[in-house]
mmCIF file of C-alpha atoms and ligand atoms in Angstrom:
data_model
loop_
_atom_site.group_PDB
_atom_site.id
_atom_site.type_symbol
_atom_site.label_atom_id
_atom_site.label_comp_id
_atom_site.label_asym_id
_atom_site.label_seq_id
_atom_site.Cartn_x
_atom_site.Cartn_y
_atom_site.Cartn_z
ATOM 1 C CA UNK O 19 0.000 0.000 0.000
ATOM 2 C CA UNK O 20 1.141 3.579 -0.882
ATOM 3 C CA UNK O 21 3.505 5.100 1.956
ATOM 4 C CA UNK O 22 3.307 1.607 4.495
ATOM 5 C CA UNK O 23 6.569 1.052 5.454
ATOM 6 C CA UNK O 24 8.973 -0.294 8.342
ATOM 7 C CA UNK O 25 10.837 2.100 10.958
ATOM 8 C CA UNK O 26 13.019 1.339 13.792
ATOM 9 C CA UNK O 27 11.769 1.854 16.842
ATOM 10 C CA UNK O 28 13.331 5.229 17.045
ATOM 11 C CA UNK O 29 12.255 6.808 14.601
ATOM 12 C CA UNK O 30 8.775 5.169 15.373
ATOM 13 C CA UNK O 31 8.688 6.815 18.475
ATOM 14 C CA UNK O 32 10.229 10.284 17.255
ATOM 15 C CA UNK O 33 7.147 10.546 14.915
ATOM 16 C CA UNK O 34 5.736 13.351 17.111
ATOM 17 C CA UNK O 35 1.615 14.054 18.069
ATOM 18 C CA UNK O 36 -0.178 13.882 15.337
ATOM 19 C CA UNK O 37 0.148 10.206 14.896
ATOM 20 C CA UNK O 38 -1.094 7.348 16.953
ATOM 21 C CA UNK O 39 0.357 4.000 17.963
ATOM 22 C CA UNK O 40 -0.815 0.404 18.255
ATOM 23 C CA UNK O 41 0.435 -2.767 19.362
ATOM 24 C CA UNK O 42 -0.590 -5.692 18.431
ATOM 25 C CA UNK O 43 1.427 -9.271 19.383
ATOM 26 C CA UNK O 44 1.554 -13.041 17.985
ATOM 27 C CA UNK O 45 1.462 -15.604 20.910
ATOM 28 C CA UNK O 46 2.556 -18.886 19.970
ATOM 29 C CA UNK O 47 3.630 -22.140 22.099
ATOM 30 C CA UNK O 48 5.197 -25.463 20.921
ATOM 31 C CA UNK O 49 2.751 -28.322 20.147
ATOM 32 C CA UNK O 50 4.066 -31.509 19.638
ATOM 33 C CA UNK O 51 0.849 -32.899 18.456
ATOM 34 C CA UNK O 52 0.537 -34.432 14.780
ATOM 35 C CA UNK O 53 -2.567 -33.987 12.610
ATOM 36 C CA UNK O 54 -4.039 -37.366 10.902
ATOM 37 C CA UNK O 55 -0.866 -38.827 12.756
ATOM 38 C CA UNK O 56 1.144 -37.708 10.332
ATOM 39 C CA UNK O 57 1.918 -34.013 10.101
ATOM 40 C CA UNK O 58 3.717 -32.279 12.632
ATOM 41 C CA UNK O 59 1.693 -29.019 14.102
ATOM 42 C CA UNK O 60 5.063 -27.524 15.221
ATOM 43 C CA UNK O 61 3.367 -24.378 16.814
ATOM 44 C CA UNK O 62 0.135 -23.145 17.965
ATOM 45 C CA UNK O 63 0.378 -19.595 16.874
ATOM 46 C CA UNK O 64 -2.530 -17.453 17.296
ATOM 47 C CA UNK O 65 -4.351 -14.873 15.360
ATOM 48 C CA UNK O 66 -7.996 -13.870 15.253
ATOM 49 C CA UNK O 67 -10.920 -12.651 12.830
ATOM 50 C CA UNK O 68 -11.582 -9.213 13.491
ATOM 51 C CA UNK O 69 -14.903 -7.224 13.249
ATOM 52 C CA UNK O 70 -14.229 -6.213 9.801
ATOM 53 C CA UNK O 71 -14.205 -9.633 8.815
ATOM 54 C CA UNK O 72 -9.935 -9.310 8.396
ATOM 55 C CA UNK O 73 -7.446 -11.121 9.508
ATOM 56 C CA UNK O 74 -5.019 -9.764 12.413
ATOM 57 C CA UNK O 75 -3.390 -10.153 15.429
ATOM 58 C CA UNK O 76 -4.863 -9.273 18.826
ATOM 59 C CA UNK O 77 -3.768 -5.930 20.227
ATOM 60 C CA UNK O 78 -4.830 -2.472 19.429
ATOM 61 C CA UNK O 79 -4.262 1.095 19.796
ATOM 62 C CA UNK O 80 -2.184 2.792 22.994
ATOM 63 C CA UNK O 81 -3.999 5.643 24.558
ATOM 64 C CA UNK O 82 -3.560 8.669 26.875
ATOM 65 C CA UNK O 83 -4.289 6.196 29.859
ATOM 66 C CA UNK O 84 -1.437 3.992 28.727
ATOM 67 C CA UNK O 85 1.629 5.150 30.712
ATOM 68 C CA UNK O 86 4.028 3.155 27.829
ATOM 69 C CA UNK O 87 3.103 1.194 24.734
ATOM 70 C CA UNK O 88 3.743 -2.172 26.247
ATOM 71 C CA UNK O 89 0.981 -0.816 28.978
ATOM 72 C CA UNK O 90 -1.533 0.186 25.791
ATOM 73 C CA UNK O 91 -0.519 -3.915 24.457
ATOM 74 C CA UNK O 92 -1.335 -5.490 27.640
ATOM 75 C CA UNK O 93 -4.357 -3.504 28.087
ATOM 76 C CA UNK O 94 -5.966 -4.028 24.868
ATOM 77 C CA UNK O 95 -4.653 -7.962 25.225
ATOM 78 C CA UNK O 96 -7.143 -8.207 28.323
ATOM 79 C CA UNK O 97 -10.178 -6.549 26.831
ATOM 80 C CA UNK O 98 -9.268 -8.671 23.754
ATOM 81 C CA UNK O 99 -8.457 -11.831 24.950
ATOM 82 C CA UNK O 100 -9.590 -11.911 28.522
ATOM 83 C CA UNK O 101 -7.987 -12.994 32.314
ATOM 84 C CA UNK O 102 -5.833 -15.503 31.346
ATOM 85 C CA UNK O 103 -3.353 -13.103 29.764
ATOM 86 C CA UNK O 104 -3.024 -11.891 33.648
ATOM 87 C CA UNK O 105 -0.611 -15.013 33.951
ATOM 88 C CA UNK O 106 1.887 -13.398 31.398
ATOM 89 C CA UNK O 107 3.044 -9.540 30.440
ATOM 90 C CA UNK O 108 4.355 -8.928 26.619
ATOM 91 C CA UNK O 109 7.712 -6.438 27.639
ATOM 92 C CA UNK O 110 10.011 -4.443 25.296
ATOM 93 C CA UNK O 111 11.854 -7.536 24.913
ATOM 94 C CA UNK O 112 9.156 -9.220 22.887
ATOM 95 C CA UNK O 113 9.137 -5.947 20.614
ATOM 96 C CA UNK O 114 9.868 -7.309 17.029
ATOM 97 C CA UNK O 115 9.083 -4.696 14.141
ATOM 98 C CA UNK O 116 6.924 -1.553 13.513
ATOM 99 C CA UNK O 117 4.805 -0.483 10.548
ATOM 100 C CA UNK O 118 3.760 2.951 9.434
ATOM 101 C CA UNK O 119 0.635 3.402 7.606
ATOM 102 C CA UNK O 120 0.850 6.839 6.240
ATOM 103 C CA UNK O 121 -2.686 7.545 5.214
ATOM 104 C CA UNK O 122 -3.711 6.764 8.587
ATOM 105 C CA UNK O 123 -1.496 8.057 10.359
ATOM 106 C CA UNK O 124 -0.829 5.257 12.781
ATOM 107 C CA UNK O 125 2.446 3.341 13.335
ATOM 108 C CA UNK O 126 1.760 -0.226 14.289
ATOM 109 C CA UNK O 127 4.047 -2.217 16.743
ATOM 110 C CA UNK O 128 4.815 -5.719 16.352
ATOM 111 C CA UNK O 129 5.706 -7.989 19.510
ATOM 112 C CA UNK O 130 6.083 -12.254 19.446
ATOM 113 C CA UNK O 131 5.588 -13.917 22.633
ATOM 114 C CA UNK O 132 6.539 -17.792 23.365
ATOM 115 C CA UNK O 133 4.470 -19.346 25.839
ATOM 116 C CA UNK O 134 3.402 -22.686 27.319
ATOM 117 C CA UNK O 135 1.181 -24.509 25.187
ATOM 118 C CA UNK O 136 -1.025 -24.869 28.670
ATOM 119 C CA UNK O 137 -0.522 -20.898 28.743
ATOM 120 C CA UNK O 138 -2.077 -21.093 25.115
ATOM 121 C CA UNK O 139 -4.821 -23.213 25.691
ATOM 122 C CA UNK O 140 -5.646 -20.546 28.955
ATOM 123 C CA UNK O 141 -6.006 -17.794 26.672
ATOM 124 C CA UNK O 142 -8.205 -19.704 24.154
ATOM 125 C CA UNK O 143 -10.412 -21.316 26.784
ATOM 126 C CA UNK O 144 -11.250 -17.813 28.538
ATOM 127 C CA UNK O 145 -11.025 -15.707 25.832
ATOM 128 C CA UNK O 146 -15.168 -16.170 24.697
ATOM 129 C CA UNK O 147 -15.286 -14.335 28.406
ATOM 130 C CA UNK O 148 -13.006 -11.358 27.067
ATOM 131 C CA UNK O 149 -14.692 -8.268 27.531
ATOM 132 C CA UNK O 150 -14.594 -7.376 23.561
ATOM 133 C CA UNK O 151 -15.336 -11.262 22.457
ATOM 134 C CA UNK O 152 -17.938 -10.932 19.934
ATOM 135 C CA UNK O 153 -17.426 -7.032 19.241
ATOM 136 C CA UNK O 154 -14.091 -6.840 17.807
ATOM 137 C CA UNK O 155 -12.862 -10.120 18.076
ATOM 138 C CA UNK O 156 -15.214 -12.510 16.377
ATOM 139 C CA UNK O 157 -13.012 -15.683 17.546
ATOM 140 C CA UNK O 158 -9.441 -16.815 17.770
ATOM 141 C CA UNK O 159 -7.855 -19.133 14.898
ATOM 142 C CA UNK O 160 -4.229 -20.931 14.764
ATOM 143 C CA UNK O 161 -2.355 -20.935 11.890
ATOM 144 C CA UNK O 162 -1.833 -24.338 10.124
ATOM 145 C CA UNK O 163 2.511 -24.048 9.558
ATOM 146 C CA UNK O 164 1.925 -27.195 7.157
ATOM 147 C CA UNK O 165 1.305 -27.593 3.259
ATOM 148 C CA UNK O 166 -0.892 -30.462 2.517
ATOM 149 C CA UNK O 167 -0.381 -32.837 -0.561
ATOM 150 C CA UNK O 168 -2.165 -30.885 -2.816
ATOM 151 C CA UNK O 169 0.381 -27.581 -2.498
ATOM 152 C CA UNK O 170 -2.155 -25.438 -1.740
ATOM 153 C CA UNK O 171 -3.684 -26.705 1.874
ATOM 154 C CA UNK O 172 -2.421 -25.092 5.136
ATOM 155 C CA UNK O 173 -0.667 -22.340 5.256
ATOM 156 C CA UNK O 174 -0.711 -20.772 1.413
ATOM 157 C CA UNK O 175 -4.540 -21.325 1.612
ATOM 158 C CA UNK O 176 -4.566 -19.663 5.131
ATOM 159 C CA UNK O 177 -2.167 -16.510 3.802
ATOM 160 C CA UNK O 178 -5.400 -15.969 0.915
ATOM 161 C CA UNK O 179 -7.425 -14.355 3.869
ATOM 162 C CA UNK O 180 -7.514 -10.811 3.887
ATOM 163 C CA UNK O 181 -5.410 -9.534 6.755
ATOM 164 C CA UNK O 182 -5.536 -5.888 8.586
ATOM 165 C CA UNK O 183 -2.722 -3.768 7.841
ATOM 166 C CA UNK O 184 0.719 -5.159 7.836
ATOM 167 C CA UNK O 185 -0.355 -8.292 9.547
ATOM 168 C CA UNK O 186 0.292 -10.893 6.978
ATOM 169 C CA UNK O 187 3.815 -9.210 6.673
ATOM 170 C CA UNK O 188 4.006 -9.693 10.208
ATOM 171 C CA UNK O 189 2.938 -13.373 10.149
ATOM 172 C CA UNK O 190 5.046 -14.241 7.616
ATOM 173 C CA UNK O 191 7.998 -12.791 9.492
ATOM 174 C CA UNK O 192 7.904 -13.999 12.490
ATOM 175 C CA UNK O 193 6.925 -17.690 10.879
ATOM 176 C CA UNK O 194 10.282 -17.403 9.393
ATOM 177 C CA UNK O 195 12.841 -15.161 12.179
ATOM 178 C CA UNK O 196 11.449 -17.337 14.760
ATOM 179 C CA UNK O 197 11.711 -20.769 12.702
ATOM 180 C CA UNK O 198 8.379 -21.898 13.116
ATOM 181 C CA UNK O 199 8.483 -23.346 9.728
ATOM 182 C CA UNK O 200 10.428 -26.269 8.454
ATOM 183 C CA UNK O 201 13.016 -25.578 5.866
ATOM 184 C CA UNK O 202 10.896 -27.758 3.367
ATOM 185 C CA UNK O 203 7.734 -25.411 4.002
ATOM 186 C CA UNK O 204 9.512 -22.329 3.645
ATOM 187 C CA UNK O 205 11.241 -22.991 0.411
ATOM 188 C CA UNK O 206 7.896 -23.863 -1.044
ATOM 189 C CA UNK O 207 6.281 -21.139 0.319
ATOM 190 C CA UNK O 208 7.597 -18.402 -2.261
ATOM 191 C CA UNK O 209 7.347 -15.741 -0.130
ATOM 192 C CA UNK O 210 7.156 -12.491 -2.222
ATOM 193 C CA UNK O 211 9.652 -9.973 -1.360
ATOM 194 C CA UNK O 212 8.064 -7.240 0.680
ATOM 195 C CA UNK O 213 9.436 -4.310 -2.130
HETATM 196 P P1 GTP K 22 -10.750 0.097 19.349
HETATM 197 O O1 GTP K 22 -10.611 -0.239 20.794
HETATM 198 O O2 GTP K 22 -12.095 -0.184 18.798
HETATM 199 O O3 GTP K 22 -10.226 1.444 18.998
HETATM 200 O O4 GTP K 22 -9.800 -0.934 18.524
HETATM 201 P P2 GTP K 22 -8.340 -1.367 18.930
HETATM 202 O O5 GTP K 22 -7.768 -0.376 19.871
HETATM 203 O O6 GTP K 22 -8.375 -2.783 19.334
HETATM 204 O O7 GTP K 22 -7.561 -1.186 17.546
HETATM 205 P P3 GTP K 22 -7.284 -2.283 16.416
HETATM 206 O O8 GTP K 22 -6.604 -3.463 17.004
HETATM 207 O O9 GTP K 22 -8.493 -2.530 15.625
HETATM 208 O O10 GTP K 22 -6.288 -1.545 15.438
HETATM 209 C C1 GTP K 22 -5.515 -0.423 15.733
HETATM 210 C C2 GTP K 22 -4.860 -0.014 14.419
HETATM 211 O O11 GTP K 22 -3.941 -0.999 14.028
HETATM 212 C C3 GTP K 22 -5.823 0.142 13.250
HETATM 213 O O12 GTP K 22 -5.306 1.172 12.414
HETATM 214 C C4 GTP K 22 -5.763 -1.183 12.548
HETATM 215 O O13 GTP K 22 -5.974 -1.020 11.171
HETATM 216 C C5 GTP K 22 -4.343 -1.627 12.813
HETATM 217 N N1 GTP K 22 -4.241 -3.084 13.051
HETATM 218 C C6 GTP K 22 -5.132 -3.902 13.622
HETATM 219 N N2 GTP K 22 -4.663 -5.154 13.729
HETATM 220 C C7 GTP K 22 -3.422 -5.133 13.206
HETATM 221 C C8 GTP K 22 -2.415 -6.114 13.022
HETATM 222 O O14 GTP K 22 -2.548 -7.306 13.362
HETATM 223 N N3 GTP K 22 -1.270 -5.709 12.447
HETATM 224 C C9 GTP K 22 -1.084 -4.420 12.060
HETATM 225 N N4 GTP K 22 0.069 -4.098 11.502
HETATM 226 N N5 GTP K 22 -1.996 -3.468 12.217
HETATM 227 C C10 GTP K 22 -3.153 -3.820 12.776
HETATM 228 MN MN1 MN K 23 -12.033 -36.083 11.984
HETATM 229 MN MN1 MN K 24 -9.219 -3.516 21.197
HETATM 230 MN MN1 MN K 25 -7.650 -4.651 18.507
HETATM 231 MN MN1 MN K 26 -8.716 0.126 21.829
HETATM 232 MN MN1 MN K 27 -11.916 -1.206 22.083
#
């Protein structure tokens, strides 16, 4: 899209008033569980469907009541997802990547967080309590990190979806920085070059 782009951090945060921030963060855990027997899950790595029927990760914006953006994250990750993200706080150190998008005037922060798989399964259980469940967040879905025989099942069939902002960039990032893919899934994947 026309004017998105990545920053660093600094110059994120050097942007000055008349743009606002959001945060928005992957959680993923290890499953060692095989679907059909047979193919490895690898992760559970969570996203949701959003109210405008997109794609994206839970998060949202940092406000005036948010003394730091990690405060705004882990706000908007307990109206979003509900209680069971009391067990856990996404810091600075999860911080991976942030987005501008120009015509909006909003910079978008990126954090990845590894948990438990019983942290995981927490979040999902409580989250149809979350405060915005059914409002913004229609439900939670984890992304299939497989290709079935047919080339097209799993995750290049998941990455058709529309996605909010730079989320699919996102996704496809951290799938790959945080080698959550096998190398055989990744070299079929032909991942587009971002520009
Ligand atoms: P309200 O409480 O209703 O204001 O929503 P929110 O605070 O939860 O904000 P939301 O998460 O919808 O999005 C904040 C901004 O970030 C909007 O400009 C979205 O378009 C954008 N956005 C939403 N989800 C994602 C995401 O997963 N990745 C990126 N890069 N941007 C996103
Ligand atoms: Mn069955
Ligand atoms: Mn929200
Ligand atoms: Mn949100
Ligand atoms: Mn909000
Ligand atoms: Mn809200």
């Amino acid at each position: 899209m026309e004017g998105d782009r990545k920053v660093e951090l600094s110059e994120a945060l050097a942007l000055g008033p008349g743009w606002r921030h959001a945060c928005h963060a992957l959680l993923y855990a290890p499953d060692p569980r095989k679907l059909f027997g047979r193919i490895p899950m690898r992760f559970a790595v969570l996203m949701q469907m959003r109210f405008d029927g997109r794609l994206g990760f839970p998060g949202g914006f940092v406000d005036a009541q948010d003394s730091c953006l990690e405060d705004g994250l882990n706000r908007e990750l307990r109206e979003e997802l509900g209680d069971a993200m009391s067990a856990f706080r996404v810091e600075r150190s999860d911080y991976r990547s942030s987005h501008i998008a120009a015509r909006q005037r909003v910079v978008a922060h990126f954090y990845a967080k590894r948990l438990t798989l019983e942290q995981l399964q927490a979040v999902e259980a409580r989250a149809p309590q979350a405060k915005d469940h059914g409002l913004e967040v229609l439900g939670l879905v984890r992304v299939p990190l497989y290709i079935l025989r047919d080339g097209g099942g799993g995750l290049p069939a998941f990455l058709e979806n529309s996605f909010i902002g730079a989320a699919r960039e996102q996704l496809l990032e951290a799938l790959q920085e945080l080698e959550l893919l096998d190398p055989g899934t990744i070299a079929k994947l032909k991942v587009p070059d971002s520009k």
